[in-house]
mmCIF file of C-alpha atoms in Angstrom:
data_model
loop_
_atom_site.group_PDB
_atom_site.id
_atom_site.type_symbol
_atom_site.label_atom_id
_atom_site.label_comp_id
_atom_site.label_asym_id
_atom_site.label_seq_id
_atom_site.Cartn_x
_atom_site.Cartn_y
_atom_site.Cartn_z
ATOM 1 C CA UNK C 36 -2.538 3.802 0.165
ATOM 2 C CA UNK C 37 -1.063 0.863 -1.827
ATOM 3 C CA UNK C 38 2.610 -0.153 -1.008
ATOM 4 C CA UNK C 39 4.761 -1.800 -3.241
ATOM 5 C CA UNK C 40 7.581 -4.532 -0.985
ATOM 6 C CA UNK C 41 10.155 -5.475 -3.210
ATOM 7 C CA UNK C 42 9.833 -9.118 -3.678
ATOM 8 C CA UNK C 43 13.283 -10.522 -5.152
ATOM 9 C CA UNK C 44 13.961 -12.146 -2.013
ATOM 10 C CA UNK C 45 13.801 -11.912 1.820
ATOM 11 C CA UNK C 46 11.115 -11.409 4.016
ATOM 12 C CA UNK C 47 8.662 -9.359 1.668
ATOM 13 C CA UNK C 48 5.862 -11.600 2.197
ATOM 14 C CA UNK C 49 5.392 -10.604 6.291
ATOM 15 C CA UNK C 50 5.874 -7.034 5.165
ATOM 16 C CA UNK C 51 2.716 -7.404 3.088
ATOM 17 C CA UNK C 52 0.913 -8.867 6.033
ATOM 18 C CA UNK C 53 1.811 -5.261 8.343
ATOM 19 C CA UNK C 54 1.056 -3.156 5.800
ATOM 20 C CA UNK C 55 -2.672 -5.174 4.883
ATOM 21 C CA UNK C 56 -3.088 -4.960 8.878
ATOM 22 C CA UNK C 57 -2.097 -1.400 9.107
ATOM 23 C CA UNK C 58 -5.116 -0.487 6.348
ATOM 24 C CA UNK C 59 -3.324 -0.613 3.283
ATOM 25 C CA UNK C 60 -3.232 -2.716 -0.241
ATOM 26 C CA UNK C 61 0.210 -4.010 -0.689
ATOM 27 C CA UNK C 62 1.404 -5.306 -4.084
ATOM 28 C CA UNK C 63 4.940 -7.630 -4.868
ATOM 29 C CA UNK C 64 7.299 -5.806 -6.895
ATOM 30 C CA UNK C 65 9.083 -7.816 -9.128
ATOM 31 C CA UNK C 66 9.059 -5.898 -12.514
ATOM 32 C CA UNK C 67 9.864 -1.912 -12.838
ATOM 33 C CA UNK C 68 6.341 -1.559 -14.165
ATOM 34 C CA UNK C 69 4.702 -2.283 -10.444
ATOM 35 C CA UNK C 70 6.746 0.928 -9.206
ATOM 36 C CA UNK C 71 4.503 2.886 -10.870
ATOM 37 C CA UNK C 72 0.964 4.156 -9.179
ATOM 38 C CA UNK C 73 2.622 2.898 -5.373
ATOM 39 C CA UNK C 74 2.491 5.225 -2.516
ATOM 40 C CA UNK C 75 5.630 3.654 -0.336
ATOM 41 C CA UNK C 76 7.497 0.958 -1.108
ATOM 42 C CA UNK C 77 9.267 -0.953 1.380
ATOM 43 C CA UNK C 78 12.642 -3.237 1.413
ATOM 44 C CA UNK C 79 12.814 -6.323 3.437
ATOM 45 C CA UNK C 80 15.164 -8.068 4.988
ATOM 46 C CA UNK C 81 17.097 -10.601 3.461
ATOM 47 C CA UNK C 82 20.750 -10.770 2.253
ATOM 48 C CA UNK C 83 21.635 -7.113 0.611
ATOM 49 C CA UNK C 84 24.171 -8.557 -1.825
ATOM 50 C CA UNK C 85 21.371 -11.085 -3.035
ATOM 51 C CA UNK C 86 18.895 -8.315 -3.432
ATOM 52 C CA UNK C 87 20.673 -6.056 -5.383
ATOM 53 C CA UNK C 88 21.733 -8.801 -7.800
ATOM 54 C CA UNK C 89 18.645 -9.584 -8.973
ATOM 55 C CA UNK C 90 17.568 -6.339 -9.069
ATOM 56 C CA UNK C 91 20.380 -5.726 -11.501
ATOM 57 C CA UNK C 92 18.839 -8.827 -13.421
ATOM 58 C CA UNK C 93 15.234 -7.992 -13.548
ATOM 59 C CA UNK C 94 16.411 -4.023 -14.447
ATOM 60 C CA UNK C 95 14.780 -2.445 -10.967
ATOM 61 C CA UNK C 96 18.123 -1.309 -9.713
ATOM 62 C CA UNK C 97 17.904 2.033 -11.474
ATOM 63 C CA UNK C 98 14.252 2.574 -11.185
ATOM 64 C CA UNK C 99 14.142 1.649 -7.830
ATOM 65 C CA UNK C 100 17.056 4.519 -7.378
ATOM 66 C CA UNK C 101 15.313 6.998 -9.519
ATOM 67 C CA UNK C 102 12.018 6.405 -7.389
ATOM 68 C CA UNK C 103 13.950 7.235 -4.077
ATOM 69 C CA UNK C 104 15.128 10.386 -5.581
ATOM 70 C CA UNK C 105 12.194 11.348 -6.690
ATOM 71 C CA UNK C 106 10.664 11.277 -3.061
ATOM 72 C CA UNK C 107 8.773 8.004 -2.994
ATOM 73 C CA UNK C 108 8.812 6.927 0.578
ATOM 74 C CA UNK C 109 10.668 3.846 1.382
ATOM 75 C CA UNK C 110 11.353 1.785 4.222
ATOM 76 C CA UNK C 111 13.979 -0.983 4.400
ATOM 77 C CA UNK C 112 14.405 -3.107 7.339
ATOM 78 C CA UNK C 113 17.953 -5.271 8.358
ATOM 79 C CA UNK C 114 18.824 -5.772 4.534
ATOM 80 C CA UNK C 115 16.613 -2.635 3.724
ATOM 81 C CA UNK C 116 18.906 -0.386 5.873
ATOM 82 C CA UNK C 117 22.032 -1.714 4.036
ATOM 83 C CA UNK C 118 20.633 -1.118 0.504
ATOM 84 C CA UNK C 119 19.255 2.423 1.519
ATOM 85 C CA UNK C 120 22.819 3.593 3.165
ATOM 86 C CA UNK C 121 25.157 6.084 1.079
ATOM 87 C CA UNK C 122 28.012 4.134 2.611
ATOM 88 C CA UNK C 123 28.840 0.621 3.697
ATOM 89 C CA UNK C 124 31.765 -0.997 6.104
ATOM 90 C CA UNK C 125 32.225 -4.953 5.854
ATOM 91 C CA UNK C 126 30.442 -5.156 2.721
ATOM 92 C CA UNK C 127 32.097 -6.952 -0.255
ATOM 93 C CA UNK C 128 34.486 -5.230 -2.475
ATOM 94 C CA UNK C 129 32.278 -2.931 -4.957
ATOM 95 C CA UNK C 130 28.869 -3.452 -3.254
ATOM 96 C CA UNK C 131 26.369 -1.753 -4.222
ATOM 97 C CA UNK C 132 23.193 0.279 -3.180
ATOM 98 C CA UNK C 133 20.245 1.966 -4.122
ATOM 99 C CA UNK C 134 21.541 5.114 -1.591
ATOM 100 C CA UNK C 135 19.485 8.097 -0.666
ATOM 101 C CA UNK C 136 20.106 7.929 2.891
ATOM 102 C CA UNK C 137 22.959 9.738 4.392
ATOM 103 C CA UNK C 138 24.384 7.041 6.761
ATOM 104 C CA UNK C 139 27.510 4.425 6.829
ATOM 105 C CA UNK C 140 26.419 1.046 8.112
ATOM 106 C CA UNK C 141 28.189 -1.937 9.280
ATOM 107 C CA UNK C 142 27.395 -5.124 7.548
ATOM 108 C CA UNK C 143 26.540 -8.002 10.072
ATOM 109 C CA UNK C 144 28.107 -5.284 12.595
ATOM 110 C CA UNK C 145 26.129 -7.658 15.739
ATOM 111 C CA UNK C 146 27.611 -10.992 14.552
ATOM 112 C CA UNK C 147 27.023 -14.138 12.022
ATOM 113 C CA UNK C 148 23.662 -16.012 12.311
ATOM 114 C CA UNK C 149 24.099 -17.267 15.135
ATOM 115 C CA UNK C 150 24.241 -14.234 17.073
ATOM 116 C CA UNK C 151 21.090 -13.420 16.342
ATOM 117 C CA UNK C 152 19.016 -12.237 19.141
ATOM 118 C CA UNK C 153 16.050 -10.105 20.478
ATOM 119 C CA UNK C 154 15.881 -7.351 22.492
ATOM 120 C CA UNK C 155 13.118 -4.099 23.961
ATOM 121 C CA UNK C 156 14.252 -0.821 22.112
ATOM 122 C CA UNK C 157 12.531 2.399 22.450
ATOM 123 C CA UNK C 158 11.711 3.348 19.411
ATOM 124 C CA UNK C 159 10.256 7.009 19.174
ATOM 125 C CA UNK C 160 9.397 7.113 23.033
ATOM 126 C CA UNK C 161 7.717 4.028 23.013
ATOM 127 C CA UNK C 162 9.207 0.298 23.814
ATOM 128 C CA UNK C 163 9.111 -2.330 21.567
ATOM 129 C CA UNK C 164 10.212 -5.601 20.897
ATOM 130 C CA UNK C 165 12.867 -5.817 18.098
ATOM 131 C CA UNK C 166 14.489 -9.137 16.599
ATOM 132 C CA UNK C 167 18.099 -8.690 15.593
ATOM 133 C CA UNK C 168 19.401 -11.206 12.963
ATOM 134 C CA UNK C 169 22.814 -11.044 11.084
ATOM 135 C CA UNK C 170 21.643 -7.248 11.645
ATOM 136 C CA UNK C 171 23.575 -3.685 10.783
ATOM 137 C CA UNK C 172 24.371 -0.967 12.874
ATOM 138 C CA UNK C 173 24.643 2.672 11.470
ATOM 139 C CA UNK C 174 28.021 3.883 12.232
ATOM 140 C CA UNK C 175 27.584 7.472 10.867
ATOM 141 C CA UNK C 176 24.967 9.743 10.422
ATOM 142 C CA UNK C 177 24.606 13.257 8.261
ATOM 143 C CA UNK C 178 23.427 16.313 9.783
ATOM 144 C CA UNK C 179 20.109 15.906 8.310
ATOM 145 C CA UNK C 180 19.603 12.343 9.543
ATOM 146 C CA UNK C 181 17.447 11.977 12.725
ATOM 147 C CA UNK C 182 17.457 8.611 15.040
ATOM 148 C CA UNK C 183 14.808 7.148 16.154
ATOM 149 C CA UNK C 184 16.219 3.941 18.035
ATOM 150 C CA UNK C 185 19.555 3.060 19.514
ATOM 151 C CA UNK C 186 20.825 -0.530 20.744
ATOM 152 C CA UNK C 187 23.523 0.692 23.226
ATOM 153 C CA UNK C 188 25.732 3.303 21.707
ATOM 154 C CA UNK C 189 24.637 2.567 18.124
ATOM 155 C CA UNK C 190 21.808 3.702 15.897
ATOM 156 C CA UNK C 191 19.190 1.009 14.825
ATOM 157 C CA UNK C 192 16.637 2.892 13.701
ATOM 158 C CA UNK C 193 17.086 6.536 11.562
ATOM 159 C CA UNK C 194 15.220 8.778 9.346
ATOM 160 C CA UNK C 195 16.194 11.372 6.748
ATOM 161 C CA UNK C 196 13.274 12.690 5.359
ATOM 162 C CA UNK C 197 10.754 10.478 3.344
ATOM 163 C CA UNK C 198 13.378 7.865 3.868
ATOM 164 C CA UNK C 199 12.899 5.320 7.078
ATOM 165 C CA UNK C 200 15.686 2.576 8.031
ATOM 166 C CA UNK C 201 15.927 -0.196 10.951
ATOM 167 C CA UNK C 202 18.500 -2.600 11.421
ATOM 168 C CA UNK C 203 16.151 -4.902 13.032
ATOM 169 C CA UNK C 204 12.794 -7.264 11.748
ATOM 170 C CA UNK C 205 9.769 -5.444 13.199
ATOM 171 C CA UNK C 206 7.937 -7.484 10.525
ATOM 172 C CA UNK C 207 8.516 -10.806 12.194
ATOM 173 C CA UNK C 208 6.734 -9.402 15.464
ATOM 174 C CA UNK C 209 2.839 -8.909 15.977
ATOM 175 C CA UNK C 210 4.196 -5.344 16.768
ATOM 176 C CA UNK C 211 2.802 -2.730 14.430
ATOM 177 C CA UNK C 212 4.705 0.368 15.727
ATOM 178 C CA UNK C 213 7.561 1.012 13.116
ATOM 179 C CA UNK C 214 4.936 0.324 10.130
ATOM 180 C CA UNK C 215 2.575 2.934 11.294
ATOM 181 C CA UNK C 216 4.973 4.965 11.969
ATOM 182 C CA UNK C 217 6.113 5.069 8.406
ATOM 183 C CA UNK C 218 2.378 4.808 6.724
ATOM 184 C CA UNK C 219 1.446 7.675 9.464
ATOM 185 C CA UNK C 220 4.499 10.141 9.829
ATOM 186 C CA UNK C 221 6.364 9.629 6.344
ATOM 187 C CA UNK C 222 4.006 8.611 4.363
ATOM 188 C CA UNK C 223 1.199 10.970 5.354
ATOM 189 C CA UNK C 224 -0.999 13.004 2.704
ATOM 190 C CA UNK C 225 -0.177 10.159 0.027
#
């Protein structure tokens, strides 16, 4: 399968590294061009406001939206959640997304940088380790919206269809879990 990780800014180059180690070619997206002929593409972390500003300048933001409603499978992780949610709380005034996935998130909902921290989830009935920085929470999910990972009473990890979200970094673990997971559940027979 070849994965396309949208490389504008963030953590897109450890994303590469799971998805070479889970068996697949993995390209940088930087240009609207590299959408095409990807199986998945994945969002990193990073800062969501950032992101979607320079995908406004390098003209991905509407490709990148047309490709999600087309079906393309896409994961976004801490950042990734944020730009994937229908709705956001505590973001700035007009922020946008690319959408698709029928949640409201929190911005920053566990605290500033410095609250960062790392905790064991279970994260579809197995435990792994999960780093938490400057990370959202979903506060709301649609009906069609299943969750796959909770940190207390909130939802860290959800799925709605060929859509996959976490609010934490599985990328900056040695854990593979959540990336084969998406190459082997949503991305399957791609």
């Amino acid at each position: 399968m070849k994965v396309g990780v949208l490389a504008l800014q963030g953590d897109f180059r450890e994303h590469i590294k799971a998805a070479t180690e889970c068996g697949h070619s993995a390209i940088e997206v930087r240009r609207a061009s590299e959408l095409s002929g990807i199986d998945a593409l994945i969002l990193p972390g990073g800062e969501s406001t950032t992101i979607i500003h320079l995908a406004q300048s390098f003209d991905l933001y509407e490709p990148i939206k047309e490709v999600i409603a087309k079906g393309l499978p896409v994961y976004g992780s801490c950042a990734g959640m944020i730009l994937l949610a229908d709705r956001i709380v505590g973001g700035i005034a007009g922020q946008k997304t690319f959408g698709g996935l029928d949640i409201t998130v929190r911005r920053n909902a566990f605290g500033r940088q410095v609250d960062s921290f790392e905790s064991d989830l279970e994260f579809n009935g197995a435990s792994l380790h999960a780093v938490f920085i400057r990370a959202p929470w979903v506060e709301e999910v649609g009906k069609s919206v299943q969750v796959l990972s909770t940190a207390g009473e909130h939802a860290v990890a959800v799925r709605e269809g060929n859509l996959l979200a976490t609010s934490f970094h599985p990328e900056l673990t040695h854990d593979l879990a959540v990336h084969r997971y998406f190459f082997d559940e949503i991305c399957k027979g791609r």
